[in-house]
CSV table of C-alpha atoms in Angstrom, one decimal:
chain,number,residue,atom,x,y,z
C,1,MET,CA,7.9,-78.7,-76.8
C,2,ARG,CA,7.1,-81.0,-73.9
C,3,VAL,CA,9.1,-81.8,-70.8
C,4,ILE,CA,9.9,-85.4,-70.0
C,5,PRO,CA,11.5,-86.1,-66.6
C,6,LYS,CA,14.3,-88.6,-67.1
C,7,SER,CA,16.6,-90.0,-64.4
C,8,LEU,CA,20.2,-89.3,-65.5
C,9,SER,CA,22.3,-88.9,-62.4
C,10,ARG,CA,19.9,-87.2,-60.0
C,11,PRO,CA,16.1,-87.4,-59.8
C,12,SER,CA,15.7,-83.6,-60.3
C,13,THR,CA,17.4,-83.5,-63.7
C,14,LEU,CA,15.0,-82.6,-66.5
C,15,VAL,CA,15.5,-83.2,-70.2
C,16,TYR,CA,13.8,-81.0,-72.8
C,17,VAL,CA,12.9,-83.0,-75.9
C,18,LEU,CA,12.4,-80.8,-79.0
C,19,HIS,CA,10.2,-82.3,-81.6
C,20,SER,CA,10.3,-81.3,-85.2
C,21,PRO,CA,9.7,-83.1,-88.5
C,22,ARG,CA,13.4,-83.7,-89.1
C,23,LEU,CA,15.1,-82.8,-85.8
C,24,ARG,CA,15.0,-84.3,-82.4
C,25,ARG,CA,17.4,-82.8,-79.8
C,26,PHE,CA,18.0,-83.3,-76.1
C,27,VAL,CA,18.9,-80.1,-74.1
C,28,ARG,CA,20.3,-80.9,-70.6
C,29,THR,CA,19.7,-78.4,-67.8
C,30,GLN,CA,22.2,-80.1,-65.4
C,31,ALA,CA,25.5,-81.8,-65.6
C,32,GLN,CA,25.4,-85.2,-67.2
C,33,TYR,CA,27.4,-86.8,-64.3
C,34,GLU,CA,27.1,-85.9,-60.7
C,35,TYR,CA,30.4,-85.6,-58.7
C,36,SER,CA,30.0,-85.7,-55.0
C,37,PRO,CA,32.6,-85.4,-52.3
C,38,ARG,CA,33.9,-88.4,-50.5
C,39,GLU,CA,31.9,-89.7,-47.6
C,40,ASP,CA,34.6,-89.0,-45.1
C,41,TYR,CA,34.7,-85.3,-46.0
C,42,ASN,CA,34.3,-82.9,-43.1
C,43,SER,CA,34.6,-79.2,-43.9
C,44,SER,CA,35.1,-78.2,-40.3
C,45,GLU,CA,37.9,-80.7,-39.7
C,46,PHE,CA,39.5,-79.5,-43.0
C,47,SER,CA,39.4,-75.9,-41.9
C,48,ARG,CA,41.0,-76.7,-38.5
C,49,SER,CA,43.7,-78.9,-40.0
C,50,THR,CA,44.8,-76.4,-42.7
C,51,GLY,CA,44.2,-73.3,-40.6
C,52,LEU,CA,42.7,-71.6,-43.6
C,53,ALA,CA,40.3,-68.7,-42.9
C,54,THR,CA,37.1,-68.2,-44.8
C,55,PRO,CA,36.9,-65.5,-47.6
C,56,ARG,CA,35.0,-63.1,-45.3
C,57,GLN,CA,37.7,-63.5,-42.6
C,58,LEU,CA,40.5,-62.9,-45.1
C,59,ALA,CA,38.7,-59.7,-46.3
C,60,GLN,CA,38.3,-58.5,-42.8
C,61,TYR,CA,42.0,-59.0,-42.1
C,62,LEU,CA,42.8,-57.1,-45.3
C,63,ASP,CA,40.6,-54.2,-44.1
C,64,GLU,CA,42.9,-53.6,-41.2
C,65,TYR,CA,45.8,-52.8,-43.5
C,66,VAL,CA,44.4,-51.8,-46.9
C,67,VAL,CA,41.9,-48.9,-47.3
C,68,GLY,CA,38.9,-49.4,-49.7
C,69,GLN,CA,39.2,-51.7,-52.7
C,70,GLN,CA,36.4,-54.0,-51.5
C,71,GLU,CA,35.9,-55.7,-54.8
C,72,ALA,CA,39.6,-56.6,-55.1
C,73,LYS,CA,39.6,-57.9,-51.6
C,74,LYS,CA,36.7,-60.2,-52.4
C,75,VAL,CA,38.3,-61.5,-55.5
C,76,LEU,CA,41.6,-62.3,-53.8
C,77,SER,CA,40.0,-63.8,-50.8
C,78,VAL,CA,37.7,-66.1,-52.8
C,79,ALA,CA,40.6,-67.0,-55.2
C,80,VAL,CA,42.8,-68.1,-52.3
C,81,PHE,CA,40.1,-70.0,-50.5
C,82,ASN,CA,38.9,-71.8,-53.6
C,83,HIS,CA,42.5,-72.6,-54.5
C,84,TYR,CA,43.1,-74.6,-51.4
C,85,ASN,CA,39.8,-76.4,-51.7
C,86,ARG,CA,40.8,-77.3,-55.2
C,87,VAL,CA,44.2,-78.5,-54.0
C,88,ARG,CA,42.6,-80.7,-51.4
C,89,ALA,CA,40.2,-82.2,-53.9
C,90,ASN,CA,43.0,-82.9,-56.3
C,91,MET,CA,45.0,-84.6,-53.6
C,92,GLN,CA,42.1,-86.9,-52.9
C,93,VAL,CA,42.0,-87.9,-56.6
C,94,LEU,CA,45.7,-88.7,-56.5
C,95,GLU,CA,45.1,-90.9,-53.4
C,96,VAL,CA,42.4,-92.9,-55.3
C,97,GLU,CA,44.8,-93.3,-58.3
C,98,GLU,CA,47.6,-94.5,-56.1
C,99,ASP,CA,45.2,-97.1,-54.6
C,100,GLU,CA,44.3,-98.3,-58.1
C,101,SER,CA,48.0,-98.5,-59.1
C,102,GLU,CA,48.7,-100.6,-56.0
C,103,TRP,CA,45.9,-102.9,-56.9
C,104,SER,CA,47.2,-103.4,-60.4
C,105,GLU,CA,50.7,-104.1,-59.1
C,106,ASP,CA,49.3,-106.8,-56.7
C,107,SER,CA,47.3,-108.3,-59.6
C,108,GLN,CA,50.4,-108.5,-61.8
C,109,SER,CA,52.5,-110.1,-59.0
C,110,ASP,CA,50.1,-113.0,-58.8
C,111,GLY,CA,50.9,-114.0,-62.4
C,112,ARG,CA,54.0,-115.9,-61.5
C,113,SER,CA,54.9,-119.2,-63.2
C,114,GLY,CA,54.1,-122.4,-61.3
C,115,ALA,CA,51.5,-123.4,-58.8
C,116,VAL,CA,50.8,-120.6,-56.5
C,117,PRO,CA,47.9,-120.0,-54.0
C,118,LEU,CA,45.0,-118.0,-55.4
C,119,HIS,CA,44.8,-114.4,-54.1
C,120,LEU,CA,41.7,-112.4,-55.0
C,121,ASN,CA,42.4,-108.6,-55.3
C,122,PRO,CA,39.1,-106.9,-56.0
C,123,HIS,CA,39.2,-103.5,-57.7
C,124,PRO,CA,38.9,-100.6,-55.1
C,125,ARG,CA,35.9,-99.1,-57.0
C,126,ARG,CA,34.2,-102.5,-57.4
C,127,SER,CA,34.6,-103.9,-54.0
C,128,HIS,CA,31.0,-103.2,-53.2
C,129,LEU,CA,29.9,-105.8,-55.8
C,130,SER,CA,31.2,-108.6,-53.6
C,131,GLN,CA,28.5,-107.8,-51.0
C,132,GLY,CA,25.6,-109.3,-53.1
C,133,THR,CA,25.1,-106.5,-55.5
C,134,SER,CA,23.5,-107.7,-58.7
C,135,LEU,CA,24.1,-106.6,-62.2
C,136,PRO,CA,23.8,-104.3,-64.0
C,137,PHE,CA,26.7,-102.4,-62.4
C,138,GLN,CA,26.0,-98.9,-61.1
C,139,LEU,CA,29.0,-96.9,-62.3
C,140,ARG,CA,30.6,-94.4,-59.9
C,141,TYR,CA,32.4,-91.6,-61.5
C,142,SER,CA,35.5,-90.1,-59.8
C,143,ALA,CA,35.7,-86.4,-59.0
C,144,PRO,CA,37.0,-84.2,-61.8
C,145,THR,CA,40.3,-82.5,-61.7
C,146,PHE,CA,39.6,-78.9,-60.8
C,147,GLU,CA,41.5,-76.4,-62.9
C,148,LYS,CA,43.0,-73.3,-61.2
C,149,SER,CA,41.9,-69.7,-61.8
C,150,ASN,CA,44.9,-67.4,-61.9
C,151,VAL,CA,44.3,-63.8,-60.9
C,152,LEU,CA,45.2,-60.5,-62.7
C,153,VAL,CA,45.1,-57.4,-60.5
C,154,LEU,CA,44.9,-54.0,-62.3
C,155,GLY,CA,45.1,-50.6,-60.6
C,156,PRO,CA,46.9,-47.3,-60.6
C,157,THR,CA,50.2,-46.8,-58.7
C,158,GLY,CA,49.8,-46.3,-55.0
C,159,SER,CA,46.3,-48.0,-54.8
C,160,GLY,CA,47.5,-50.9,-52.7
C,161,LYS,CA,48.3,-53.8,-55.1
C,162,THR,CA,51.7,-54.7,-53.5
C,163,LEU,CA,50.3,-54.1,-50.0
C,164,LEU,CA,47.5,-56.6,-50.6
C,165,ALA,CA,50.1,-59.2,-51.6
C,166,ARG,CA,52.3,-58.6,-48.6
C,167,THR,CA,49.3,-58.7,-46.2
C,168,LEU,CA,48.1,-62.0,-47.7
C,169,ALA,CA,51.6,-63.4,-47.2
C,170,LYS,CA,51.4,-62.5,-43.5
C,171,VAL,CA,48.0,-64.1,-42.8
C,172,LEU,CA,48.4,-67.3,-44.9
C,173,ASP,CA,50.3,-70.1,-43.4
C,174,VAL,CA,51.4,-71.3,-46.9
C,175,PRO,CA,54.5,-70.6,-49.1
C,176,PHE,CA,54.1,-67.2,-50.7
C,177,SER,CA,56.7,-65.6,-53.0
C,178,VAL,CA,56.8,-62.1,-54.4
C,179,SER,CA,58.7,-61.5,-57.6
C,180,ASP,CA,59.2,-58.4,-59.9
C,181,ALA,CA,58.6,-59.0,-63.6
C,182,THR,CA,60.9,-56.1,-64.6
C,183,SER,CA,64.0,-58.2,-64.2
C,184,PHE,CA,62.6,-61.3,-66.1
C,185,THR,CA,64.1,-62.1,-69.5
C,186,GLN,CA,63.8,-65.1,-71.9
C,187,ALA,CA,66.1,-68.0,-71.1
C,188,GLY,CA,69.6,-67.6,-72.3
C,189,TYR,CA,69.7,-63.8,-72.0
C,190,VAL,CA,71.0,-61.4,-69.3
C,191,GLY,CA,68.5,-61.2,-66.5
C,192,GLU,CA,66.5,-63.5,-64.4
C,193,ASP,CA,64.7,-66.5,-65.8
C,194,VAL,CA,61.0,-67.0,-65.0
C,195,ASP,CA,61.9,-70.1,-63.0
C,196,MET,CA,63.3,-67.7,-60.4
C,197,CYS,CA,59.8,-67.1,-59.0
C,198,ILE,CA,59.5,-70.9,-58.3
C,199,HIS,CA,63.0,-70.8,-56.7
C,200,ARG,CA,61.8,-68.1,-54.3
C,201,LEU,CA,58.6,-70.1,-53.6
C,202,LEU,CA,60.8,-73.1,-52.7
C,203,GLN,CA,62.8,-70.9,-50.3
C,204,ALA,CA,59.6,-69.7,-48.7
C,205,ALA,CA,58.6,-73.3,-48.2
C,206,ASN,CA,61.8,-74.0,-46.3
C,207,TRP,CA,63.0,-76.2,-49.2
C,208,ASP,CA,60.0,-78.5,-49.0
C,209,PRO,CA,59.0,-79.5,-52.6
C,210,PHE,CA,55.5,-80.7,-51.5
C,211,ARG,CA,54.6,-77.4,-49.7
C,212,ALA,CA,56.1,-75.4,-52.6
C,213,SER,CA,53.9,-77.2,-55.1
C,214,THR,CA,50.7,-75.9,-53.3
C,215,GLY,CA,51.9,-72.3,-52.7
C,216,ILE,CA,51.1,-68.9,-54.2
C,217,VAL,CA,53.4,-66.9,-56.6
C,218,TYR,CA,52.8,-63.2,-56.8
C,219,ILE,CA,54.4,-61.4,-59.8
C,220,ASP,CA,54.3,-57.6,-59.6
C,221,GLU,CA,54.8,-55.1,-62.4
C,222,VAL,CA,53.6,-57.6,-65.0
C,223,ASP,CA,52.6,-54.8,-67.4
C,224,LYS,CA,56.4,-54.2,-68.0
C,225,ILE,CA,56.5,-57.5,-70.0
C,226,ALA,CA,54.0,-56.3,-72.6
C,227,ARG,CA,55.0,-56.9,-76.2
C,228,LYS,CA,57.2,-54.0,-77.5
C,229,SER,CA,56.5,-52.4,-80.8
C,230,ASN,CA,59.1,-52.6,-83.5
C,231,GLY,CA,59.0,-48.9,-84.3
C,232,GLY,CA,62.5,-47.7,-85.2
C,233,GLY,CA,64.1,-51.1,-84.4
C,234,ILE,CA,65.3,-54.0,-86.5
C,235,GLU,CA,62.5,-55.7,-88.2
C,236,GLY,CA,62.0,-59.2,-86.7
C,237,SER,CA,64.2,-58.6,-83.6
C,238,ARG,CA,63.4,-60.8,-80.6
C,239,ASP,CA,61.6,-59.2,-77.7
C,240,VAL,CA,63.4,-61.1,-74.9
C,241,GLY,CA,62.0,-58.9,-72.1
C,242,GLY,CA,58.4,-58.8,-73.3
C,243,GLU,CA,56.8,-61.5,-75.5
C,244,GLY,CA,59.6,-63.9,-74.7
C,245,VAL,CA,58.8,-63.7,-71.0
C,246,GLN,CA,55.1,-64.2,-71.7
C,247,GLN,CA,55.8,-67.4,-73.7
C,248,ALA,CA,58.0,-68.7,-70.9
C,249,LEU,CA,55.2,-68.1,-68.3
C,250,LEU,CA,52.6,-69.9,-70.3
C,251,ARG,CA,53.4,-73.5,-69.4
C,252,MET,CA,54.3,-72.6,-65.8
C,253,MET,CA,51.0,-70.9,-65.2
C,254,GLU,CA,49.1,-73.8,-66.8
C,255,GLY,CA,51.0,-76.4,-64.9
C,256,SER,CA,54.3,-78.0,-65.6
C,257,ILE,CA,57.4,-79.6,-63.9
C,258,VAL,CA,59.9,-76.9,-63.1
C,259,THR,CA,63.5,-77.9,-62.3
C,260,VAL,CA,64.9,-75.7,-59.5
C,261,PRO,CA,68.6,-76.1,-58.7
C,262,ALA,CA,69.9,-76.0,-55.1
C,263,LYS,CA,72.7,-73.5,-55.2
C,264,GLY,CA,74.9,-75.1,-52.5
C,265,SER,CA,76.4,-72.7,-50.0
C,266,ALA,CA,75.0,-69.7,-51.7
C,267,VAL,CA,71.5,-70.6,-50.5
C,268,GLU,CA,71.5,-72.7,-47.4
C,269,GLY,CA,68.5,-75.0,-46.9
C,270,PRO,CA,67.5,-78.5,-45.8
C,271,GLY,CA,67.9,-79.7,-49.4
C,272,SER,CA,71.0,-77.8,-50.4
C,273,ALA,CA,74.2,-79.7,-51.0
C,274,PRO,CA,77.2,-78.0,-49.4
C,275,SER,CA,80.6,-78.5,-51.1
C,276,GLU,CA,82.8,-80.9,-49.2
C,277,GLY,CA,86.1,-79.8,-50.6
C,278,ARG,CA,89.0,-82.2,-49.9
C,279,SER,CA,87.7,-83.6,-46.7
C,280,ARG,CA,88.8,-87.0,-45.4
C,281,PRO,CA,86.6,-90.1,-46.0
C,282,SER,CA,86.0,-90.4,-42.2
C,283,GLN,CA,84.7,-86.8,-42.2
C,284,ARG,CA,82.4,-87.4,-45.1
C,285,ASN,CA,81.0,-90.5,-43.5
C,286,ALA,CA,80.3,-88.7,-40.3
C,287,ASN,CA,77.4,-86.8,-41.8
C,288,VAL,CA,74.5,-89.1,-41.0
C,289,GLY,CA,71.4,-88.9,-43.2
C,290,PRO,CA,70.3,-89.4,-46.8
C,291,PRO,CA,72.1,-87.5,-49.6
C,292,LYS,CA,70.6,-84.1,-50.3
C,293,PRO,CA,69.4,-83.5,-53.8
C,294,ASP,CA,71.0,-81.0,-56.1
C,295,MET,CA,67.9,-80.4,-58.2
C,296,TYR,CA,64.2,-80.1,-57.1
C,297,GLN,CA,61.2,-81.0,-59.3
C,298,ILE,CA,58.3,-78.6,-58.6
C,299,ASP,CA,54.9,-79.3,-60.1
C,300,THR,CA,53.1,-76.0,-60.7
C,301,SER,CA,49.7,-77.5,-61.4
C,302,ASN,CA,48.6,-76.6,-57.9
C,303,VAL,CA,50.4,-73.3,-57.7
C,304,LEU,CA,48.2,-70.2,-57.8
C,305,PHE,CA,49.6,-67.2,-59.8
C,306,ILE,CA,48.6,-63.7,-58.9
C,307,LEU,CA,49.8,-61.0,-61.3
C,308,SER,CA,49.5,-57.3,-60.9
C,309,GLY,CA,50.5,-54.1,-62.6
C,310,ALA,CA,49.6,-50.4,-63.1
C,311,PHE,CA,49.0,-50.8,-66.9
C,312,VAL,CA,49.6,-47.1,-67.7
C,313,GLY,CA,47.8,-46.3,-71.0
C,314,LEU,CA,45.3,-49.1,-70.8
C,315,ASP,CA,42.5,-46.7,-69.9
C,316,ASN,CA,43.0,-44.9,-73.3
C,317,ILE,CA,42.5,-48.2,-75.1
C,318,ILE,CA,39.3,-48.8,-73.2
C,319,LYS,CA,38.1,-45.3,-73.9
C,320,ARG,CA,38.6,-45.8,-77.6
C,321,ARG,CA,36.5,-49.0,-77.4
C,322,VAL,CA,33.7,-47.7,-75.2
C,323,ALA,CA,33.3,-44.0,-76.2
C,324,LYS,CA,32.4,-44.6,-79.9
C,325,GLY,CA,31.6,-41.3,-81.7
C,326,SER,CA,28.9,-41.0,-84.2
C,327,ILE,CA,27.6,-38.2,-86.5
C,328,GLY,CA,24.4,-37.5,-88.4
C,329,PHE,CA,20.8,-36.5,-87.6
C,330,THR,CA,20.0,-39.8,-85.9
C,331,ALA,CA,23.2,-40.0,-83.8
C,332,GLU,CA,22.7,-40.9,-80.2
C,333,LEU,CA,24.1,-38.2,-77.9
C,334,GLY,CA,24.9,-38.7,-74.3
C,335,SER,CA,23.0,-36.8,-71.6
C,336,ASN,CA,24.8,-33.9,-69.8
C,337,ASP,CA,22.9,-34.1,-66.6
C,338,ASP,CA,24.5,-35.3,-63.3
C,339,THR,CA,22.0,-38.1,-62.9
C,340,GLN,CA,23.5,-40.3,-65.7
C,341,THR,CA,24.7,-43.7,-64.7
C,342,SER,CA,28.4,-44.5,-64.2
C,343,ASP,CA,28.2,-47.0,-67.1
C,344,PHE,CA,28.0,-44.2,-69.6
C,345,MET,CA,31.5,-42.9,-70.6
C,346,PRO,CA,31.2,-39.3,-72.0
C,347,PHE,CA,33.8,-38.1,-74.5
C,348,PHE,CA,34.4,-34.9,-72.4
C,349,THR,CA,34.2,-35.3,-68.6
C,350,PRO,CA,33.6,-32.2,-66.4
C,351,ASN,CA,36.3,-31.5,-63.9
C,352,ARG,CA,33.7,-31.0,-61.1
C,353,ARG,CA,32.9,-34.7,-61.1
C,354,PRO,CA,35.4,-37.5,-60.3
C,355,LEU,CA,36.7,-39.4,-63.3
C,356,PRO,CA,35.2,-42.9,-63.7
C,357,ASN,CA,37.5,-45.9,-63.2
C,358,MET,CA,38.0,-47.0,-66.8
C,359,LEU,CA,39.9,-50.2,-65.7
C,360,GLU,CA,36.6,-51.6,-64.4
C,361,HIS,CA,35.5,-52.0,-68.1
C,362,VAL,CA,38.6,-53.9,-69.2
C,363,GLU,CA,38.1,-56.8,-71.6
C,364,PRO,CA,40.6,-59.5,-72.8
C,365,THR,CA,40.8,-57.8,-76.1
C,366,ASP,CA,42.0,-54.6,-74.5
C,367,LEU,CA,44.9,-56.5,-72.9
C,368,VAL,CA,45.8,-58.0,-76.2
C,369,LYS,CA,45.9,-54.5,-77.8
C,370,TYR,CA,48.1,-53.4,-74.8
C,371,GLY,CA,50.7,-56.0,-75.8
C,372,PHE,CA,49.9,-59.4,-74.3
C,373,ILE,CA,49.5,-62.5,-76.4
C,374,PRO,CA,46.1,-64.1,-76.4
C,375,GLU,CA,47.4,-67.4,-74.9
C,376,PHE,CA,48.7,-65.4,-71.9
C,377,VAL,CA,45.5,-63.5,-71.3
C,378,SER,CA,43.4,-66.7,-71.5
C,379,ARG,CA,45.3,-68.2,-68.6
C,380,LEU,CA,44.2,-65.3,-66.4
C,381,PRO,CA,40.4,-65.8,-66.1
C,382,THR,CA,39.9,-63.7,-63.0
C,383,ILE,CA,40.5,-60.0,-63.2
C,384,ALA,CA,40.3,-57.6,-60.2
C,385,THR,CA,40.5,-53.8,-60.6
C,386,LEU,CA,41.6,-51.3,-58.0
C,387,ALA,CA,40.1,-47.8,-58.0
C,388,PRO,CA,42.1,-44.6,-57.4
C,389,LEU,CA,42.2,-43.4,-53.8
C,390,THR,CA,39.9,-40.6,-52.9
C,391,PRO,CA,40.7,-37.9,-50.3
C,392,ALA,CA,38.6,-39.8,-47.7
C,393,ASP,CA,40.6,-42.9,-48.4
C,394,LEU,CA,43.8,-41.0,-48.0
C,395,ARG,CA,42.6,-39.6,-44.7
C,396,ARG,CA,42.1,-43.2,-43.4
C,397,ILE,CA,45.6,-44.1,-44.6
C,398,LEU,CA,46.9,-41.2,-42.5
C,399,THR,CA,45.2,-42.1,-39.3
C,400,GLU,CA,43.1,-45.3,-39.2
C,401,VAL,CA,44.7,-48.4,-40.6
C,402,ARG,CA,47.5,-50.4,-39.0
C,403,GLY,CA,50.8,-48.8,-39.6
C,404,CYS,CA,49.3,-45.5,-40.7
C,405,LEU,CA,51.6,-42.7,-41.6
C,406,ILE,CA,50.8,-40.5,-38.6
C,407,SER,CA,51.7,-43.3,-36.2
C,408,GLN,CA,54.9,-43.9,-38.1
C,409,TYR,CA,56.1,-40.3,-37.9
C,410,THR,CA,54.9,-40.0,-34.3
C,411,ALA,CA,57.0,-43.0,-33.4
C,412,LEU,CA,59.9,-41.6,-35.4
C,413,PHE,CA,59.9,-38.3,-33.5
C,414,GLY,CA,59.3,-40.3,-30.3
C,415,TYR,CA,62.7,-41.9,-30.6
C,416,SER,CA,64.2,-38.4,-30.2
C,417,GLY,CA,62.0,-37.7,-27.2
C,418,VAL,CA,59.7,-35.3,-29.1
C,419,GLU,CA,55.9,-35.2,-29.3
C,420,ILE,CA,54.4,-34.1,-32.6
C,421,ARG,CA,50.7,-33.3,-33.2
C,422,PHE,CA,48.6,-32.5,-36.3
C,423,THR,CA,45.4,-30.6,-36.4
C,424,ARG,CA,42.4,-31.8,-38.3
C,425,GLY,CA,42.6,-29.0,-40.8
C,426,ALA,CA,46.2,-29.9,-41.4
C,427,LEU,CA,45.3,-33.5,-42.1
C,428,ASP,CA,42.5,-32.5,-44.5
C,429,GLU,CA,44.9,-30.1,-46.3
C,430,ILE,CA,47.5,-32.9,-46.7
C,431,CYS,CA,44.9,-35.3,-48.2
C,432,ASP,CA,43.7,-32.6,-50.7
C,433,LYS,CA,47.2,-31.9,-51.8
C,434,ALA,CA,47.9,-35.7,-52.2
C,435,ALA,CA,44.7,-36.1,-54.3
C,436,GLN,CA,45.7,-33.3,-56.6
C,437,ARG,CA,49.3,-34.5,-56.9
C,438,GLY,CA,48.4,-38.1,-57.7
C,439,GLY,CA,50.3,-41.3,-56.9
C,440,GLY,CA,48.0,-42.6,-54.2
C,441,ALA,CA,49.6,-43.6,-50.9
C,442,ARG,CA,53.1,-43.1,-52.3
C,443,GLY,CA,52.2,-39.5,-53.1
C,444,LEU,CA,50.9,-39.0,-49.6
C,445,ARG,CA,54.2,-40.1,-48.1
C,446,GLY,CA,56.1,-37.7,-50.4
C,447,ILE,CA,54.0,-34.8,-49.1
C,448,MET,CA,54.6,-35.8,-45.5
C,449,GLU,CA,58.4,-36.0,-46.2
C,450,ASN,CA,58.5,-32.5,-47.7
C,451,LEU,CA,56.3,-31.1,-44.9
C,452,LEU,CA,58.3,-32.6,-42.0
C,453,LEU,CA,61.8,-32.0,-43.5
C,454,GLU,CA,62.5,-28.9,-41.5
C,455,PRO,CA,61.3,-30.3,-38.1
C,456,MET,CA,63.2,-33.5,-38.7
C,457,TYR,CA,66.3,-31.4,-39.3
C,458,GLU,CA,65.9,-29.0,-36.4
C,459,VAL,CA,64.7,-31.3,-33.6
C,460,PRO,CA,67.4,-34.0,-33.1
C,461,GLY,CA,70.1,-32.7,-30.7
C,462,SER,CA,68.1,-29.7,-29.6
C,463,ASN,CA,66.0,-28.8,-26.5
C,464,ILE,CA,62.7,-29.0,-28.5
C,465,ARG,CA,60.2,-31.4,-27.0
C,466,HIS,CA,56.9,-30.5,-28.8
C,467,VAL,CA,56.0,-29.8,-32.4
C,468,LEU,CA,52.7,-28.6,-33.8
C,469,ILE,CA,51.6,-28.8,-37.4
C,470,ASP,CA,48.4,-26.8,-38.4
C,471,LYS,CA,46.8,-25.9,-41.7
C,472,THR,CA,48.9,-22.8,-42.3
C,473,VAL,CA,52.1,-24.9,-42.0
C,474,VAL,CA,50.8,-27.3,-44.7
C,475,ARG,CA,50.0,-24.4,-47.0
C,476,GLY,CA,53.5,-23.0,-46.5
C,477,GLU,CA,52.3,-19.8,-44.9
C,478,THR,CA,54.1,-20.3,-41.6
C,479,SER,CA,56.8,-22.7,-40.2
C,480,ALA,CA,56.2,-25.5,-37.7
C,481,LEU,CA,55.6,-24.4,-34.1
C,482,TYR,CA,58.1,-25.6,-31.4
C,483,TRP,CA,58.1,-25.8,-27.7
C,484,SER,CA,61.0,-26.6,-25.3
C,485,LYS,CA,61.1,-28.9,-22.3
C,486,GLY,CA,58.7,-27.8,-19.6
C,487,GLU,CA,56.3,-26.0,-21.9
C,488,GLY,CA,53.9,-28.9,-22.4
C,489,ALA,CA,50.9,-26.9,-21.0
C,490,ALA,CA,51.5,-24.1,-23.5
C,491,PHE,CA,51.8,-26.7,-26.3
C,492,TRP,CA,48.4,-28.3,-25.4
C,493,THR,CA,46.8,-24.9,-25.2
C,494,ALA,CA,48.0,-23.9,-28.6
C,495,TRP,CA,46.8,-27.2,-30.1
C,496,THR,CA,43.3,-26.7,-28.6
C,497,GLU,CA,43.1,-23.1,-29.9
C,498,ALA,CA,44.3,-24.1,-33.4
C,499,GLU,CA,41.6,-26.8,-33.5
C,500,ALA,CA,38.9,-24.4,-32.5
C,501,ARG,CA,40.1,-21.8,-35.0
C,502,GLU,CA,40.1,-24.2,-37.9
C,503,GLU,CA,36.6,-25.5,-37.0
C,504,GLN,CA,35.2,-21.9,-37.2
C,505,THR,CA,36.8,-21.4,-40.6
C-alpha cells in the first residue's frame, strides 16, 4: 500500500490507494466535502445576542442546586448548547434557500410576453463568476442540515432528574415545557394526547410559534409508557398507554408539523381567539389588529426532547446480559479481592461494598427488552445515567446546596419566631438513615418530616423560642429539647456541649 496525496476539498486530505491484482479501492480519511461556516459568523456576537451560556457555565449553575451527577450535568449542558448552535446553523441554511427562491421568482417574472427591458438576475451562489472568474467553476457546497440528538436520562428515584430539568428551565431564556408521560394515551382514547407537550411549549413561548419551534420539551416518567405484556389479557389487545404512545412520539421527536389549537377563553394568549358572542357590529370592528389564528402550526424539527425515568427493573435486565455464568474446568471465575475494577459485575456482591450502578452499562438492546420499540430507542442517541445518592451527597443536600432542607425547615420555624438547631451528629445520623431507607432526596425529606413532627405540633402558639435536635433525638432515644423566651444563653450552651460530646464519641 502506498499513500498518494490528492486534493479533494482541503490540502491535508489523504487518499489511501490499495493495489491488488483485481481490486483497487480508495479509502478516505476525511469528509469528501468541506462545510465551513459563513464568513460573517462571529461566535462572540452570537453568544451575546442569544444569551446562551457555555456548557461549563451551565454545569456550574446546575452544581448550585443539584448534588453530584457530574456526568449527567455534562451531557445535558452539551446537548443544550449544541442544540442551539444547530438551530442557528439551520436558520442560516433557510435564509440561503429563501434567497434562492426569491431569485427564481424574479427570473420567472421577467418571462412576460411582449418587448420588455432585459434584467439580469445572477444566481446568489454564482454571483462571484461575474467578477472575471474563469471556468471551470469551483463548486461551493452549502452547509448540511444538522440532525438533533435527543437525550434520555436514566436514574433511580430521588436522584435529581426532575430537579435538573427545573433548574435548566430557570437558567435558559428559551421556551421550556415539562410534561408527565403517565397521562399520555394514544389519540382517540381517554387521556392526554402527545401533542399536549407541544401545547405547553407554546404556552411557555407566550404563544409565539417561532420561539416554540426552537424550545425544549422535557417528558418525565417516560418508563411508564413501556410496552405492556399480554399476560392474562386479551390476545392482540391494543396497548394505548404504552406502545401506542411511543408510536405517536416517533414523528414528533424526529421532526414534523404539529397542529396546536388555541382554546379560546380557556387559555388566554396573544394568539387565542376569544368568543365574541352576540356583540354588535360596531363593537366587533372596534378591535383593531389582525385576526388571531385558531390553530398554530409548530415545526418540531428544531425542538429538543429530553426524556427521563427511573426504569425500575432495568438493572436486572442488564445483570442478565453482563453477568454471564459458565461452568466447567476452564470456566473463568471472577476475583474476590477488593482491588477488582468497577467494570466487573460479580454474581454475588458483598454488602460491605457499595453496589455498582448497573444503569451505566445500559445498551439499546436492554431498552428494547424493557418494553420500548426499536424505532423509539434509535431516536434517543444520547443516554445519561444518574447514580444513587451516597450519604455524603445526602449531607450536601441537607446543608450546602441552594434551597437545602435545613434552610427550609429553619425558615419554616422562623415564621413562628422559633430558632431550631441541629448538631453535626444529628445530621450524620439523618443521612445514614436516609441511605438505608432509600428513595434519595425524597427519602431524606420523609425522615425530616417524621423527625420534626412533634416540634412542629408543639411549637406554634406556645412560649417556646428555641429547639435543639441532637443524635439521641434522631435515634428516638429522647425527645427534642425546648427553651422558652429569654433562655437563649442556656440554649447556646446546651448546643455547644452537645457538639463537644458527639465529637468525643
